[in-house]
Short mmCIF file of C-alpha atoms in Angstrom, two decimals:
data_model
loop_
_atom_site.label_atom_id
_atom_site.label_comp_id
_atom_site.label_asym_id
_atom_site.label_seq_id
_atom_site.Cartn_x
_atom_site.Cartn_y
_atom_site.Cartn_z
CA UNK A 970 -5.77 -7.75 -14.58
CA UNK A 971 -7.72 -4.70 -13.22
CA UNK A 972 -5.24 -1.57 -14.03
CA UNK A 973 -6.07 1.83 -12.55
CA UNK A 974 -5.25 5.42 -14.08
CA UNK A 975 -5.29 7.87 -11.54
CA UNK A 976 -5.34 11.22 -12.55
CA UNK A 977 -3.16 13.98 -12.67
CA UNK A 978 -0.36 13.38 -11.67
CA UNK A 979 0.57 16.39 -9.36
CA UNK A 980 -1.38 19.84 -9.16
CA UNK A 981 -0.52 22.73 -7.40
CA UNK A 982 -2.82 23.93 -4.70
CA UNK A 983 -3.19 26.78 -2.19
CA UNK A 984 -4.89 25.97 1.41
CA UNK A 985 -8.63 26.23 1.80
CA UNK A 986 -9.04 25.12 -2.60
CA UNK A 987 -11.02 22.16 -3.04
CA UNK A 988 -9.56 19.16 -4.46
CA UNK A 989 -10.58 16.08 -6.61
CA UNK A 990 -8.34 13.29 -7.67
CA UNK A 991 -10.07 10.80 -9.52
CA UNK A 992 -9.05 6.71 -10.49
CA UNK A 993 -10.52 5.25 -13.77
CA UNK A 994 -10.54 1.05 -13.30
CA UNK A 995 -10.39 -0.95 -16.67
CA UNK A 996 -12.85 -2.56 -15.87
CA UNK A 997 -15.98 -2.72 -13.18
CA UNK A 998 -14.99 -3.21 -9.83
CA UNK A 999 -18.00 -1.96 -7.92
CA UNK A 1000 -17.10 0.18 -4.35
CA UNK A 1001 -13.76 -2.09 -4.41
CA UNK A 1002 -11.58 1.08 -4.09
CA UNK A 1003 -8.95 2.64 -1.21
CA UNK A 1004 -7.36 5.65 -0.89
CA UNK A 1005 -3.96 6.72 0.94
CA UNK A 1006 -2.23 9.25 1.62
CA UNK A 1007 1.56 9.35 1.94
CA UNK A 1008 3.93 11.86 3.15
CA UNK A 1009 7.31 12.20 2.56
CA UNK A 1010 9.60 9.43 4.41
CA UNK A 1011 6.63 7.86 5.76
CA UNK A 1012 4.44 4.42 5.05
CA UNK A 1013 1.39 5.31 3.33
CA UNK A 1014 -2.24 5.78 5.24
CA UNK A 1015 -5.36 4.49 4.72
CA UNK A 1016 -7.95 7.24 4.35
CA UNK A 1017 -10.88 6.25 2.50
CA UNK A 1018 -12.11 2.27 2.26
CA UNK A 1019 -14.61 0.62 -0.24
CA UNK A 1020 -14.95 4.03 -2.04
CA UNK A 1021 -16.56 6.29 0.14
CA UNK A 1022 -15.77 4.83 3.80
CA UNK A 1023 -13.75 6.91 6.20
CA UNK A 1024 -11.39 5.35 8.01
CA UNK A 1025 -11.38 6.19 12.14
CA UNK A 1026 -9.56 9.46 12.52
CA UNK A 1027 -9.22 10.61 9.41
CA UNK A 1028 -10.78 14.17 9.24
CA UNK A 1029 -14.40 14.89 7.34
CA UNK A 1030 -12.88 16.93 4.90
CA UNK A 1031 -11.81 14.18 3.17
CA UNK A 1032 -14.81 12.15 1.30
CA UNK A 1033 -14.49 9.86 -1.46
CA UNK A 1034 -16.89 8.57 -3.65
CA UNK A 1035 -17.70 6.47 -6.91
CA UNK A 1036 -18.41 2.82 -8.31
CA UNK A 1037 -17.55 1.25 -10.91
CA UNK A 1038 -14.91 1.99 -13.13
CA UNK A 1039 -14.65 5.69 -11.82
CA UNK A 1040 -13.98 7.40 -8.29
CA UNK A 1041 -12.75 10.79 -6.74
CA UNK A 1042 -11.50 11.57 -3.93
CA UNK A 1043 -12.05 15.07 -2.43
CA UNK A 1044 -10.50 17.38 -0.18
CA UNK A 1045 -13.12 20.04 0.71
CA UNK A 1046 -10.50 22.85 2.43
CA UNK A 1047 -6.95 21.86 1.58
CA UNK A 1048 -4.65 22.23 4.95
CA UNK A 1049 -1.16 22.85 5.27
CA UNK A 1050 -0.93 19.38 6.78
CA UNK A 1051 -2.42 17.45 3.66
CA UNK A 1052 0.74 18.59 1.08
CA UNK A 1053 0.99 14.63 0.31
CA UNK A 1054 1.36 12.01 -2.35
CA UNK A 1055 -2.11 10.12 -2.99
CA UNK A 1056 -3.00 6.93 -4.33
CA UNK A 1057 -6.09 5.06 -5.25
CA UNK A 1058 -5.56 1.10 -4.44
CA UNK A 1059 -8.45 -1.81 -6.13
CA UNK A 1060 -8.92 -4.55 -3.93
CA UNK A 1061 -11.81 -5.66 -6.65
CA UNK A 1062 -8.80 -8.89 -8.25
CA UNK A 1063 -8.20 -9.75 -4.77
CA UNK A 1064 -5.08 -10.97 -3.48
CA UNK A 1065 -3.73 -8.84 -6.87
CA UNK A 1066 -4.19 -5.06 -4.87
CA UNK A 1067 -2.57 -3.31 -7.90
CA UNK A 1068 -2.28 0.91 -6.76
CA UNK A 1069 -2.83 4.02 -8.98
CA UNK A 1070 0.00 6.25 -10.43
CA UNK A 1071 -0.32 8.67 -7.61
CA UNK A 1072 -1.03 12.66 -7.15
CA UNK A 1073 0.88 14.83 -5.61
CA UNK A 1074 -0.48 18.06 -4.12
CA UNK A 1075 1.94 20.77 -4.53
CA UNK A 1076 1.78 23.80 -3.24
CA UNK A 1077 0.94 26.61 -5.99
CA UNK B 138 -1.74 -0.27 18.87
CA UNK B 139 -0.65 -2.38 16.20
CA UNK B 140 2.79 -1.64 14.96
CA UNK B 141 5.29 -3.78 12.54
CA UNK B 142 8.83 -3.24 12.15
CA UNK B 143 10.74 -4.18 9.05
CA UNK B 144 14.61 -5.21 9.22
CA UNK B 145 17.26 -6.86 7.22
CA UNK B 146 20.33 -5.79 5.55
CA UNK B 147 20.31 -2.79 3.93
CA UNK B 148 22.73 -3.24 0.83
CA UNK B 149 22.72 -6.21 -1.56
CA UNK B 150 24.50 -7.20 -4.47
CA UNK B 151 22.86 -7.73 -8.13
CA UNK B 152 22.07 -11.48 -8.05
CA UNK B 153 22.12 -12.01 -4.42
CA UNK B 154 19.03 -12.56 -2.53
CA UNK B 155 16.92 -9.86 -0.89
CA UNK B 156 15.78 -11.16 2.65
CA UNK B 157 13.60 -8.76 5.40
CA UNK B 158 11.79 -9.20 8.44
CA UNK B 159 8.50 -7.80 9.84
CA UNK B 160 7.79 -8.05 13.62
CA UNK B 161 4.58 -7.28 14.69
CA UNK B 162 3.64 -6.45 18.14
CA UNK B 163 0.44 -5.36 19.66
CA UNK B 164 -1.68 -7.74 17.39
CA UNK B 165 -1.47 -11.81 16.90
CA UNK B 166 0.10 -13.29 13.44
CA UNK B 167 -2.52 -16.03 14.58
CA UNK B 168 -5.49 -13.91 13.93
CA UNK B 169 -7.60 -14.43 10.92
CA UNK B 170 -5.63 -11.64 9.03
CA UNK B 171 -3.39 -11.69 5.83
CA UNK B 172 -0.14 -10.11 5.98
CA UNK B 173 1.20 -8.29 3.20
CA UNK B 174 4.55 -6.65 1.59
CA UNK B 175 4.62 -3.71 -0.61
CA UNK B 176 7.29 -1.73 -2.15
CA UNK B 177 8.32 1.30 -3.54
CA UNK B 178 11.69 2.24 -6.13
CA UNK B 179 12.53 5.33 -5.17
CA UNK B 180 10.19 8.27 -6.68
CA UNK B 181 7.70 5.83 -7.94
CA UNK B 182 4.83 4.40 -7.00
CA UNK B 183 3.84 1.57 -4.70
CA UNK B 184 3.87 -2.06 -5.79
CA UNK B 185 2.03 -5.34 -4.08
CA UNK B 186 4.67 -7.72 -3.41
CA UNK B 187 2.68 -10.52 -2.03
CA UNK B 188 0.46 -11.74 1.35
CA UNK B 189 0.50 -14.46 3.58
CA UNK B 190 -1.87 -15.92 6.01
CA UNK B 191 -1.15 -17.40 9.42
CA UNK B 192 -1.78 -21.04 8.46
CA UNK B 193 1.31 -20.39 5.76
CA UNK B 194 -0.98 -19.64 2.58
CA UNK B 195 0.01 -16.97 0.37
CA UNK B 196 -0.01 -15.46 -2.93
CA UNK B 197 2.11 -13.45 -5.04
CA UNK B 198 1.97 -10.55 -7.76
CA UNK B 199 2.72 -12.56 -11.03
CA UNK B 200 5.22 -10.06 -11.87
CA UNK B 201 7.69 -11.38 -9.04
CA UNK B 202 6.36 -14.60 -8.33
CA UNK B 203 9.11 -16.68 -9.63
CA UNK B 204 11.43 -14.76 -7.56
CA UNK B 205 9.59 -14.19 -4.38
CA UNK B 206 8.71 -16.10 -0.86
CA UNK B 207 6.98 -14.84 2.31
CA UNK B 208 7.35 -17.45 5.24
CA UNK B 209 5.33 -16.92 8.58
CA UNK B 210 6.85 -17.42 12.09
CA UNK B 211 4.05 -17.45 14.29
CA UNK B 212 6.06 -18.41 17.77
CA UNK B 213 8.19 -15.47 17.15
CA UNK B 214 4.60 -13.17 15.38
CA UNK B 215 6.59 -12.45 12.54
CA UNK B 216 7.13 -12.69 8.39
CA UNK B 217 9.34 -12.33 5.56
CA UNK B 218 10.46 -12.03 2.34
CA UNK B 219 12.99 -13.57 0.40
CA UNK B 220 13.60 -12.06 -3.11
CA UNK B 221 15.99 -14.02 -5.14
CA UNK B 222 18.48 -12.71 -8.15
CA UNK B 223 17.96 -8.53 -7.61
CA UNK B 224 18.67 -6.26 -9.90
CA UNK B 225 19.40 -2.48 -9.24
CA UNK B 226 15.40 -2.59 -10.35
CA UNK B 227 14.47 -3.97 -6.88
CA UNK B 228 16.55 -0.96 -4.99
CA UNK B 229 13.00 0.18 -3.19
CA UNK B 230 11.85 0.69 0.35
CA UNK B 231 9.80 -2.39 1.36
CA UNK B 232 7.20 -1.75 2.92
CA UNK B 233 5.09 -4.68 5.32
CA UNK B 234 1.46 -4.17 5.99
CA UNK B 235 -1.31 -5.42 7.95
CA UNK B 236 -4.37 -6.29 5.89
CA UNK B 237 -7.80 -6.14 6.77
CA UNK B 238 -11.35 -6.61 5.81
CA UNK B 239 -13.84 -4.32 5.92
CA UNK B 240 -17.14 -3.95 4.45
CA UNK B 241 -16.29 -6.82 2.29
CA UNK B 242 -13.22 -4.97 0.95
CA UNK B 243 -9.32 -5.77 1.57
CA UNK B 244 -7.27 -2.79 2.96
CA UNK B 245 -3.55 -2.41 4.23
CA UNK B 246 -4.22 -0.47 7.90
CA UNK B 247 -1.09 -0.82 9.52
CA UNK B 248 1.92 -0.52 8.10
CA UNK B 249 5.72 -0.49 8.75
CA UNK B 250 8.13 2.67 8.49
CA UNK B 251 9.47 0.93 5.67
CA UNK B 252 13.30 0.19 4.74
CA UNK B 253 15.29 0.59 1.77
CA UNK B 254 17.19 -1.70 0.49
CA UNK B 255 19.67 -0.91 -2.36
CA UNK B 256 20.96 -3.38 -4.99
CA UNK B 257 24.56 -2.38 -6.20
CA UNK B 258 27.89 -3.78 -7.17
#
């Protein structure tokens, strides 16, 4: 099985910082990597696709990148409105779509 | 727009069976998708349950597959789950989930508002 560490677990931001969240795979799993976001009470969003892809309607200040065994994901000027759990989901073991630990942005 | 609705009783008791619904409406269980089920314990992360395609495949995360079963009804373009002999460790929201391909990857783009279910005596 493919297991993903996602790094850290929370960190406290202020709006308009820059932030990277990254996912370590155990082993290679090329561009095979999602990212979500989830808020509070609500289902989980897809944000970024095969690594770097942005999903339709998902702003450009979100960016992803990586291959391999390790990614980031990137917020280039945090805003109020991204305050969220994220996770990092491998679709490389398909149908097995194990998810990272999550981050959670909190505000500093 | 695509949109899925779970449902199903909200309150179980250890060793009974955990059984949900997801509708889906604005898009065809017929169409060459996979659907999926995810979950979440309260202030944890989120967990693959399992998928299953329109023609009635599926697969399962080996960690629940001796407990778990996701039937298709496509005249009524819906699925569910059946979890058999819960523990308080299955208290979660369940989460379904539409997947998709793209770019040669799997994602889950539409998903349900979720519903907890909680397993107590």
């Amino acid at each position: 099985d493919v297991q993903i560490t996602q790094s850290p677990p929370s960190l406290s931001v202020s709006v308009g910082d820059r932030v990277t969240i990254t996912c370590r795979a155990s082993q290679r799993i090329s561009t095979y990597l999602n990212w979500y976001q989830q808020k509070p009470g609500k289902a989980p969003k897809l944000l970024i696709y095969a690594a770097s892809s942005l999903q339709s309607g998902v702003p450009s200040r979100f960016s992803g990148s990586g291959s391999g065994t390790d990614f980031t994901l990137n917020i280039s000027s945090l805003q109020p409105e991204d305050f969220a759990t994220y996770y990092c989901q491998q679709s490389y073991t398909t149908p097995m779509y194990s998810f990272g630990q999550g981050t959670k942005l909190e505000i500093k | 727009q695509v949109q899925l609705q779970e449902s199903g009783p909200r309150l179980l008791k250890p060793s009974g069976t955990l059984s949900l619904t997801c509708a889906v409406s604005g898009d065809s269980i017929s169409n060459n998708q996979w659907w999926s089920w995810v979950r979440q314990a309260p202030g944890r992360g989120l967990e693959w349950i399992g998928e299953i395609h329109h023609s009635g495949g599926t697969n399962y995360n080996p960690s629940l597959e001796s407990r778990v079963t996701i039937n298709v009804d496509k005249s009524k373009n819906h699925f569910s789950l059946n979890l058999s002999s819960v523990t308080s460790a299955d208290t979660a929201v369940y989460y379904c989930a539409r997947n998709a391909r793209v770019t040669g990857t799997t994602v889950h783009d539409y998903w349900g508002q979720g519903t907890l279910v909680t397993v107590s005596s």
